[in-house]
Amino acid sequence: MFSVSGFDVSRCAQNFRLTDSSLLIRFNESTYFEELTEPVSPLPEEAFRFRNQSELIGLANTNTQLPDIIGEILGVKNTVCDPPEEKNRVTVILSLLNRLSIY
């Protein structure tokens, strides 16, 4: 996790937008990146969610969330545990954009 300061926020040219946002962040000579060894508010491991393509399309032009696409789910496998009070396990095969597969 990083702390970023000293950047500019400006309007994005309509013809050259890389995202659906009308704003962009510009780094400059005053921009400072500091790696946080102990984050102020650590992110829990469950702080991500999977979205299908229709959910991502539904977020377009809403400016309410900033999703990040890191890969594609290739497969899901459920393992049912006995007795019922135990947690069921789910295995996901995720292909990351850098072509690594995580199981």
C-alpha positions as semicolon CSV with decimal commas, in nm:
position;residue;x (nm);y (nm);z (nm)
1;M;0,000;0,000;0,000
2;F;0,125;0,347;-0,087
3;S;0,056;0,701;0,023
4;V;0,051;0,937;-0,277
5;S;0,066;1,315;-0,247
6;G;0,146;1,617;-0,462
7;F;-0,055;1,526;-0,772
8;D;-0,297;1,727;-0,986
9;V;-0,658;1,642;-1,069
10;S;-0,794;1,784;-1,394
11;R;-1,070;1,729;-1,649
12;C;-1,008;1,468;-1,915
13;A;-1,027;1,558;-2,285
14;Q;-1,347;1,403;-2,421
15;N;-1,169;1,242;-2,719
16;F;-0,880;1,090;-2,525
17;R;-1,041;0,930;-2,221
18;L;-0,895;0,597;-2,111
19;T;-1,172;0,540;-1,858
20;D;-1,534;0,642;-1,808
21;S;-1,432;0,912;-1,561
22;S;-1,432;1,275;-1,667
23;L;-1,135;1,338;-1,435
24;L;-0,772;1,229;-1,445
25;I;-0,480;1,229;-1,205
26;R;-0,155;1,384;-1,326
27;F;0,175;1,313;-1,158
28;N;0,428;1,596;-1,159
29;E;0,768;1,680;-1,010
30;S;0,603;1,730;-0,670
31;T;0,437;1,387;-0,669
32;Y;0,560;1,173;-0,383
33;F;0,506;0,799;-0,334
34;E;0,566;0,651;0,009
35;E;0,534;0,278;0,066
36;L;0,347;0,214;0,389
37;T;0,501;-0,071;0,585
38;E;0,212;-0,067;0,831
39;P;-0,099;0,066;0,656
40;V;-0,314;0,310;0,852
41;S;-0,626;0,107;0,773
42;P;-0,530;-0,244;0,662
43;L;-0,748;-0,399;0,395
44;P;-0,909;-0,726;0,501
45;E;-0,844;-1,024;0,275
46;E;-1,212;-1,024;0,175
47;A;-1,196;-0,663;0,050
48;F;-1,244;-0,754;-0,314
49;R;-1,535;-0,886;-0,512
50;F;-1,583;-1,060;-0,841
51;R;-1,806;-0,898;-1,102
52;N;-1,941;-1,033;-1,426
53;Q;-1,933;-0,835;-1,749
54;S;-2,292;-0,709;-1,720
55;E;-2,220;-0,566;-1,372
56;L;-1,912;-0,384;-1,506
57;I;-2,112;-0,241;-1,796
58;G;-2,378;-0,126;-1,548
59;L;-2,113;0,076;-1,362
60;A;-2,009;0,265;-1,676
61;N;-2,059;0,643;-1,652
62;T;-2,197;0,623;-1,297
63;N;-1,882;0,760;-1,127
64;T;-1,982;0,572;-0,812
65;Q;-1,715;0,299;-0,804
66;L;-1,367;0,245;-0,944
67;P;-1,343;-0,123;-1,041
68;D;-1,008;-0,272;-1,134
69;I;-0,995;-0,568;-1,370
70;I;-0,709;-0,798;-1,273
71;G;-0,803;-1,117;-1,452
72;E;-1,067;-1,369;-1,549
73;I;-1,221;-1,657;-1,355
74;L;-1,148;-1,978;-1,544
75;G;-1,316;-2,224;-1,311
76;V;-1,491;-2,270;-0,978
77;K;-1,503;-2,587;-0,768
78;N;-1,717;-2,632;-0,455
79;T;-1,623;-2,874;-0,179
80;V;-1,911;-2,966;0,051
81;C;-1,801;-3,034;0,409
82;D;-1,973;-3,252;0,669
83;P;-2,131;-3,188;0,912
84;P;-2,337;-2,891;0,790
85;E;-2,200;-2,653;1,055
86;E;-1,855;-2,664;0,892
87;K;-1,776;-2,408;0,624
88;N;-1,789;-2,520;0,263
89;R;-1,476;-2,449;0,061
90;V;-1,466;-2,288;-0,282
91;T;-1,165;-2,316;-0,513
92;V;-1,133;-2,055;-0,788
93;I;-0,892;-2,071;-1,081
94;L;-0,808;-1,711;-1,167
95;S;-0,607;-1,611;-1,475
96;L;-0,436;-1,279;-1,405
97;L;-0,365;-1,025;-1,677
98;N;0,007;-1,104;-1,650
99;R;-0,078;-1,462;-1,755
100;L;-0,023;-1,620;-1,414
101;S;-0,280;-1,868;-1,290
102;I;-0,373;-1,878;-0,923
103;Y;-0,554;-2,171;-0,762
